[in-house]
CSV table of N, CA and C and ligand atoms in Angstrom, one decimal:
chain,number,residue,atom,x,y,z
A,1,MET,N,-11.0,-15.5,-2.1
A,1,MET,CA,-10.9,-15.3,-0.7
A,1,MET,C,-10.2,-14.0,-0.4
A,2,ALA,N,-8.9,-13.9,-0.9
A,2,ALA,CA,-8.2,-12.7,-0.6
A,2,ALA,C,-8.8,-11.5,-1.2
A,3,ARG,N,-9.6,-11.6,-2.3
A,3,ARG,CA,-10.2,-10.5,-2.9
A,3,ARG,C,-11.6,-10.3,-2.5
A,4,GLU,N,-12.0,-10.9,-1.4
A,4,GLU,CA,-13.4,-10.6,-0.8
A,4,GLU,C,-13.3,-9.3,0.0
A,5,LYS,N,-14.3,-8.5,-0.3
A,5,LYS,CA,-14.4,-7.2,0.4
A,5,LYS,C,-14.5,-7.3,1.9
A,6,LEU,N,-13.7,-6.6,2.6
A,6,LEU,CA,-13.7,-6.7,4.1
A,6,LEU,C,-14.8,-5.8,4.6
A,7,GLY,N,-15.4,-6.2,5.8
A,7,GLY,CA,-16.4,-5.4,6.4
A,7,GLY,C,-15.7,-4.2,7.2
A,8,ALA,N,-16.5,-3.3,7.6
A,8,ALA,CA,-16.0,-2.1,8.3
A,8,ALA,C,-15.2,-2.5,9.6
A,9,ALA,N,-15.7,-3.5,10.3
A,9,ALA,CA,-15.0,-3.9,11.6
A,9,ALA,C,-13.7,-4.5,11.2
A,10,GLU,N,-13.6,-5.3,10.2
A,10,GLU,CA,-12.4,-6.0,9.8
A,10,GLU,C,-11.4,-5.0,9.3
A,11,VAL,N,-11.8,-4.0,8.6
A,11,VAL,CA,-10.9,-2.9,8.1
A,11,VAL,C,-10.3,-2.2,9.4
A,12,LYS,N,-11.2,-1.8,10.3
A,12,LYS,CA,-10.8,-1.1,11.5
A,12,LYS,C,-9.7,-1.9,12.3
A,13,GLU,N,-10.0,-3.2,12.4
A,13,GLU,CA,-9.0,-4.1,13.1
A,13,GLU,C,-7.7,-4.1,12.4
A,14,ALA,N,-7.7,-4.3,11.1
A,14,ALA,CA,-6.5,-4.4,10.3
A,14,ALA,C,-5.7,-3.1,10.4
A,15,LEU,N,-6.4,-2.0,10.4
A,15,LEU,CA,-5.7,-0.6,10.4
A,15,LEU,C,-5.1,-0.4,11.8
A,16,ALA,N,-5.6,-1.0,12.8
A,16,ALA,CA,-5.0,-0.8,14.1
A,16,ALA,C,-3.6,-1.2,14.2
A,17,SER,N,-3.2,-2.1,13.4
A,17,SER,CA,-1.8,-2.6,13.4
A,17,SER,C,-1.0,-2.1,12.2
A,18,LEU,N,-1.5,-1.1,11.5
A,18,LEU,CA,-0.9,-0.6,10.3
A,18,LEU,C,-0.5,0.9,10.5
A,19,GLU,N,0.7,1.1,11.0
A,19,GLU,CA,1.3,2.4,11.3
A,19,GLU,C,1.1,3.3,10.1
A,20,GLY,N,0.6,4.5,10.3
A,20,GLY,CA,0.6,5.5,9.2
A,20,GLY,C,-0.5,5.5,8.2
A,21,TRP,N,-1.3,4.5,8.1
A,21,TRP,CA,-2.3,4.4,7.1
A,21,TRP,C,-3.6,4.9,7.6
A,22,ALA,N,-4.3,5.7,6.7
A,22,ALA,CA,-5.6,6.2,7.0
A,22,ALA,C,-6.6,5.8,6.1
A,23,LEU,N,-7.8,5.6,6.6
A,23,LEU,CA,-9.0,5.2,5.8
A,23,LEU,C,-9.6,6.4,5.1
A,24,ALA,N,-9.9,6.3,3.8
A,24,ALA,CA,-10.6,7.4,3.1
A,24,ALA,C,-12.0,7.6,3.7
A,25,SER,N,-12.5,8.8,3.5
A,25,SER,CA,-13.8,9.1,4.1
A,25,SER,C,-14.9,8.2,3.6
A,26,ASP,N,-14.8,7.7,2.4
A,26,ASP,CA,-15.8,6.7,1.8
A,26,ASP,C,-15.6,5.3,2.3
A,27,GLY,N,-14.5,5.1,3.0
A,27,GLY,CA,-14.2,3.7,3.5
A,27,GLY,C,-13.7,2.7,2.5
A,28,LEU,N,-13.4,3.2,1.3
A,28,LEU,CA,-13.1,2.3,0.2
A,28,LEU,C,-11.7,2.1,-0.1
A,29,SER,N,-10.8,2.9,0.5
A,29,SER,CA,-9.4,2.8,0.3
A,29,SER,C,-8.6,3.3,1.5
A,30,ILE,N,-7.3,2.9,1.5
A,30,ILE,CA,-6.4,3.4,2.6
A,30,ILE,C,-5.3,4.1,1.9
A,31,ALA,N,-4.7,5.1,2.6
A,31,ALA,CA,-3.6,5.8,2.0
A,31,ALA,C,-2.5,6.1,3.0
A,32,ARG,N,-1.3,6.3,2.5
A,32,ARG,CA,-0.2,6.7,3.3
A,32,ARG,C,0.8,7.4,2.5
A,33,SER,N,1.5,8.4,3.0
A,33,SER,CA,2.6,9.1,2.4
A,33,SER,C,3.9,8.6,3.0
A,34,PHE,N,4.9,8.2,2.2
A,34,PHE,CA,6.2,7.8,2.7
A,34,PHE,C,7.2,8.9,2.2
A,35,VAL,N,7.9,9.4,3.2
A,35,VAL,CA,8.9,10.4,2.9
A,35,VAL,C,10.3,9.9,3.1
A,36,PHE,N,11.2,10.0,2.1
A,36,PHE,CA,12.5,9.4,2.2
A,36,PHE,C,13.6,10.6,2.3
A,37,ARG,N,14.8,10.2,2.4
A,37,ARG,CA,15.9,11.2,2.5
A,37,ARG,C,16.1,11.9,1.1
A,38,ASN,N,15.9,11.1,0.0
A,38,ASN,CA,16.2,11.6,-1.3
A,38,ASN,C,15.4,10.8,-2.3
A,39,PHE,N,15.5,11.2,-3.6
A,39,PHE,CA,14.8,10.5,-4.7
A,39,PHE,C,15.3,9.1,-4.8
A,40,SER,N,16.6,8.9,-4.7
A,40,SER,CA,17.1,7.5,-4.9
A,40,SER,C,16.5,6.5,-3.9
A,41,GLU,N,16.4,6.9,-2.6
A,41,GLU,CA,15.7,6.0,-1.7
A,41,GLU,C,14.3,5.8,-1.9
A,42,ALA,N,13.6,6.9,-2.4
A,42,ALA,CA,12.2,6.8,-2.7
A,42,ALA,C,12.0,5.8,-3.9
A,43,PHE,N,12.9,5.9,-4.9
A,43,PHE,CA,12.7,5.0,-6.1
A,43,PHE,C,13.1,3.6,-5.8
A,44,ALA,N,14.1,3.4,-4.9
A,44,ALA,CA,14.5,2.1,-4.5
A,44,ALA,C,13.3,1.4,-3.8
A,45,PHE,N,12.6,2.1,-2.9
A,45,PHE,CA,11.4,1.6,-2.2
A,45,PHE,C,10.4,1.2,-3.3
A,46,MET,N,10.1,2.1,-4.2
A,46,MET,CA,9.1,1.8,-5.3
A,46,MET,C,9.5,0.5,-6.1
A,47,THR,N,10.8,0.4,-6.3
A,47,THR,CA,11.2,-0.8,-7.0
A,47,THR,C,10.9,-2.1,-6.2
A,48,ARG,N,11.2,-2.1,-5.0
A,48,ARG,CA,11.0,-3.2,-4.1
A,48,ARG,C,9.5,-3.5,-4.0
A,49,VAL,N,8.7,-2.5,-3.9
A,49,VAL,CA,7.2,-2.6,-3.8
A,49,VAL,C,6.7,-3.2,-5.1
A,50,ALA,N,7.2,-2.6,-6.2
A,50,ALA,CA,6.7,-3.1,-7.5
A,50,ALA,C,6.9,-4.6,-7.7
A,51,MET,N,8.1,-5.1,-7.2
A,51,MET,CA,8.3,-6.6,-7.4
A,51,MET,C,7.4,-7.4,-6.5
A,52,ALA,N,7.1,-6.8,-5.2
A,52,ALA,CA,6.2,-7.5,-4.3
A,52,ALA,C,4.8,-7.5,-4.9
A,53,ALA,N,4.4,-6.3,-5.5
A,53,ALA,CA,3.1,-6.2,-6.1
A,53,ALA,C,2.9,-7.2,-7.2
A,54,GLU,N,3.9,-7.4,-8.1
A,54,GLU,CA,3.8,-8.3,-9.2
A,54,GLU,C,3.6,-9.7,-8.6
A,55,LYS,N,4.3,-10.1,-7.6
A,55,LYS,CA,4.2,-11.4,-7.0
A,55,LYS,C,2.8,-11.6,-6.4
A,56,LEU,N,2.3,-10.6,-5.8
A,56,LEU,CA,0.9,-10.7,-5.2
A,56,LEU,C,-0.2,-10.5,-6.2
A,57,ASP,N,0.2,-10.1,-7.4
A,57,ASP,CA,-0.8,-9.7,-8.4
A,57,ASP,C,-1.8,-8.7,-7.8
A,58,HIS,N,-1.2,-7.7,-7.1
A,58,HIS,CA,-2.0,-6.7,-6.5
A,58,HIS,C,-1.2,-5.4,-6.5
A,59,HIS,N,-1.7,-4.3,-7.1
A,59,HIS,CA,-0.9,-3.2,-7.5
A,59,HIS,C,-1.4,-1.9,-6.8
A,60,PRO,N,-0.5,-1.1,-6.4
A,60,PRO,CA,-0.8,0.2,-5.7
A,60,PRO,C,-1.2,1.3,-6.7
A,61,ASP,N,-2.1,2.2,-6.3
A,61,ASP,CA,-2.3,3.5,-7.0
A,61,ASP,C,-1.3,4.4,-6.3
A,62,TRP,N,-0.3,5.0,-7.0
A,62,TRP,CA,0.6,5.8,-6.3
A,62,TRP,C,1.2,6.8,-7.2
A,63,SER,N,1.9,7.8,-6.5
A,63,SER,CA,2.6,8.8,-7.3
A,63,SER,C,3.9,9.2,-6.5
A,64,ASN,N,4.8,9.7,-7.2
A,64,ASN,CA,6.1,10.1,-6.6
A,64,ASN,C,6.5,11.5,-7.0
A,65,VAL,N,6.8,12.3,-6.0
A,65,VAL,CA,7.4,13.7,-6.3
A,65,VAL,C,8.6,13.7,-5.5
A,66,TYR,N,9.8,13.8,-6.2
A,66,TYR,CA,11.1,13.8,-5.5
A,66,TYR,C,11.2,12.7,-4.5
A,67,LYS,N,11.2,13.1,-3.2
A,67,LYS,CA,11.5,12.0,-2.1
A,67,LYS,C,10.2,11.6,-1.4
A,68,THR,N,9.1,11.9,-2.0
A,68,THR,CA,7.8,11.5,-1.4
A,68,THR,C,7.1,10.5,-2.3
A,69,VAL,N,6.6,9.5,-1.7
A,69,VAL,CA,5.7,8.5,-2.4
A,69,VAL,C,4.4,8.5,-1.8
A,70,ASP,N,3.3,8.9,-2.5
A,70,ASP,CA,2.0,8.9,-2.0
A,70,ASP,C,1.3,7.6,-2.5
A,71,VAL,N,0.7,6.8,-1.6
A,71,VAL,CA,0.1,5.6,-2.0
A,71,VAL,C,-1.3,5.5,-1.6
A,72,LYS,N,-2.1,4.9,-2.5
A,72,LYS,CA,-3.5,4.6,-2.2
A,72,LYS,C,-3.7,3.2,-2.5
A,73,LEU,N,-4.3,2.4,-1.6
A,73,LEU,CA,-4.6,1.0,-1.9
A,73,LEU,C,-6.1,0.7,-1.8
A,74,ASN,N,-6.5,0.0,-2.8
A,74,ASN,CA,-7.8,-0.7,-2.8
A,74,ASN,C,-7.9,-1.8,-3.8
A,75,THR,N,-8.9,-2.6,-3.7
A,75,THR,CA,-9.0,-3.7,-4.7
A,75,THR,C,-10.0,-3.3,-5.7
A,76,HIS,N,-9.5,-3.0,-6.9
A,76,HIS,CA,-10.4,-2.5,-8.0
A,76,HIS,C,-11.5,-3.5,-8.2
A,77,ASP,N,-11.1,-4.8,-8.3
A,77,ASP,CA,-12.1,-5.9,-8.7
A,77,ASP,C,-13.2,-6.0,-7.6
A,78,ALA,N,-12.9,-5.7,-6.4
A,78,ALA,CA,-13.9,-5.8,-5.3
A,78,ALA,C,-14.6,-4.5,-5.0
A,79,GLY,N,-14.1,-3.4,-5.5
A,79,GLY,CA,-14.7,-2.1,-5.2
A,79,GLY,C,-14.6,-1.7,-3.8
A,80,GLY,N,-13.4,-2.1,-3.2
A,80,GLY,CA,-13.2,-1.7,-1.8
A,80,GLY,C,-11.9,-2.3,-1.3
A,81,LEU,N,-11.9,-2.5,0.0
A,81,LEU,CA,-10.7,-3.1,0.7
A,81,LEU,C,-10.8,-4.6,0.9
A,82,THR,N,-9.7,-5.2,0.7
A,82,THR,CA,-9.6,-6.7,0.9
A,82,THR,C,-8.3,-7.0,1.7
A,83,GLU,N,-8.1,-8.3,2.0
A,83,GLU,CA,-6.9,-8.7,2.7
A,83,GLU,C,-5.7,-8.4,1.9
A,84,LEU,N,-5.8,-8.3,0.6
A,84,LEU,CA,-4.6,-8.0,-0.3
A,84,LEU,C,-4.1,-6.6,0.0
A,85,ASP,N,-5.0,-5.7,0.2
A,85,ASP,CA,-4.6,-4.3,0.5
A,85,ASP,C,-3.8,-4.3,1.8
A,86,MET,N,-4.3,-5.0,2.8
A,86,MET,CA,-3.7,-5.0,4.1
A,86,MET,C,-2.3,-5.6,4.0
A,87,LYS,N,-2.2,-6.7,3.2
A,87,LYS,CA,-0.9,-7.4,3.0
A,87,LYS,C,0.1,-6.5,2.4
A,88,LEU,N,-0.3,-5.8,1.3
A,88,LEU,CA,0.6,-4.9,0.6
A,88,LEU,C,1.0,-3.7,1.5
A,89,ALA,N,0.0,-3.2,2.3
A,89,ALA,CA,0.3,-2.1,3.2
A,89,ALA,C,1.4,-2.5,4.2
A,90,LYS,N,1.2,-3.7,4.7
A,90,LYS,CA,2.1,-4.2,5.7
A,90,LYS,C,3.5,-4.4,5.1
A,91,ARG,N,3.6,-4.9,3.9
A,91,ARG,CA,4.8,-5.1,3.2
A,91,ARG,C,5.5,-3.8,3.0
A,92,MET,N,4.8,-2.7,2.6
A,92,MET,CA,5.4,-1.4,2.4
A,92,MET,C,5.9,-0.9,3.7
A,93,ASN,N,5.2,-1.0,4.8
A,93,ASN,CA,5.7,-0.5,6.1
A,93,ASN,C,7.0,-1.3,6.4
A,94,ALA,N,7.1,-2.5,6.2
A,94,ALA,CA,8.3,-3.3,6.5
A,94,ALA,C,9.4,-2.8,5.6
A,95,TYR,N,9.2,-2.5,4.4
A,95,TYR,CA,10.3,-2.0,3.5
A,95,TYR,C,10.7,-0.6,4.0
A,96,PHE,N,9.7,0.2,4.4
A,96,PHE,CA,10.0,1.6,4.8
A,96,PHE,C,10.7,1.6,6.2
A,97,GLY,N,10.4,0.6,7.0
A,97,GLY,CA,11.0,0.5,8.3
A,97,GLY,C,10.1,1.0,9.5
A,98,SER,N,8.8,1.2,9.2
A,98,SER,CA,7.9,1.5,10.3
A,98,SER,C,6.5,1.5,9.7
B,101,LIG,N1,-4.6,-4.5,-8.2
B,101,LIG,C1,-5.5,-3.9,-7.4
B,101,LIG,N2,-5.1,-2.9,-6.6
B,101,LIG,N3,-6.8,-4.2,-7.5
B,101,LIG,C2,-7.2,-5.2,-8.3
B,101,LIG,O1,-8.4,-5.5,-8.4
B,101,LIG,C3,-6.2,-5.9,-9.1
B,101,LIG,C4,-4.9,-5.5,-9.1
B,101,LIG,N4,-6.5,-6.9,-9.9
B,101,LIG,N5,-3.9,-6.0,-9.8
B,101,LIG,C5,-5.6,-7.7,-10.6
B,101,LIG,C6,-4.3,-7.0,-10.9
B,101,LIG,C7,-6.2,-8.3,-11.8
B,101,LIG,O2,-6.5,-7.2,-12.8
B,101,LIG,C8,-5.4,-9.4,-12.5
B,101,LIG,C9,-6.0,-9.9,-13.7
B,101,LIG,O3,-5.4,-10.4,-11.5
């Protein structure tokens, strides 16, 4: 259920309430950059997200350079976006604070 690929309209609706996230041009993933005050805050964020990702069994494609964390989400098994991506994106926004 959670790993069923969402349709374009469902993706659009979910994104409407997800501050900062943008849909890739191919419609298969969403991305957001999080910028923190320093490396320590960026890494603390990544640690919290890592624990949430393990619990959800759903993992981000991401990279970190100093105080910036670039995230891309999609569901590899489904070849696109699912509810799990929206759930993880929402959790990241909550940890980030917007
Ligand atoms: N994360 C993401 N982003 N997509 C997946 O399809 C996925 C995952 N599959 N984490 C999970 C793990 C799967 O490999 C395990 C076996 O449930």
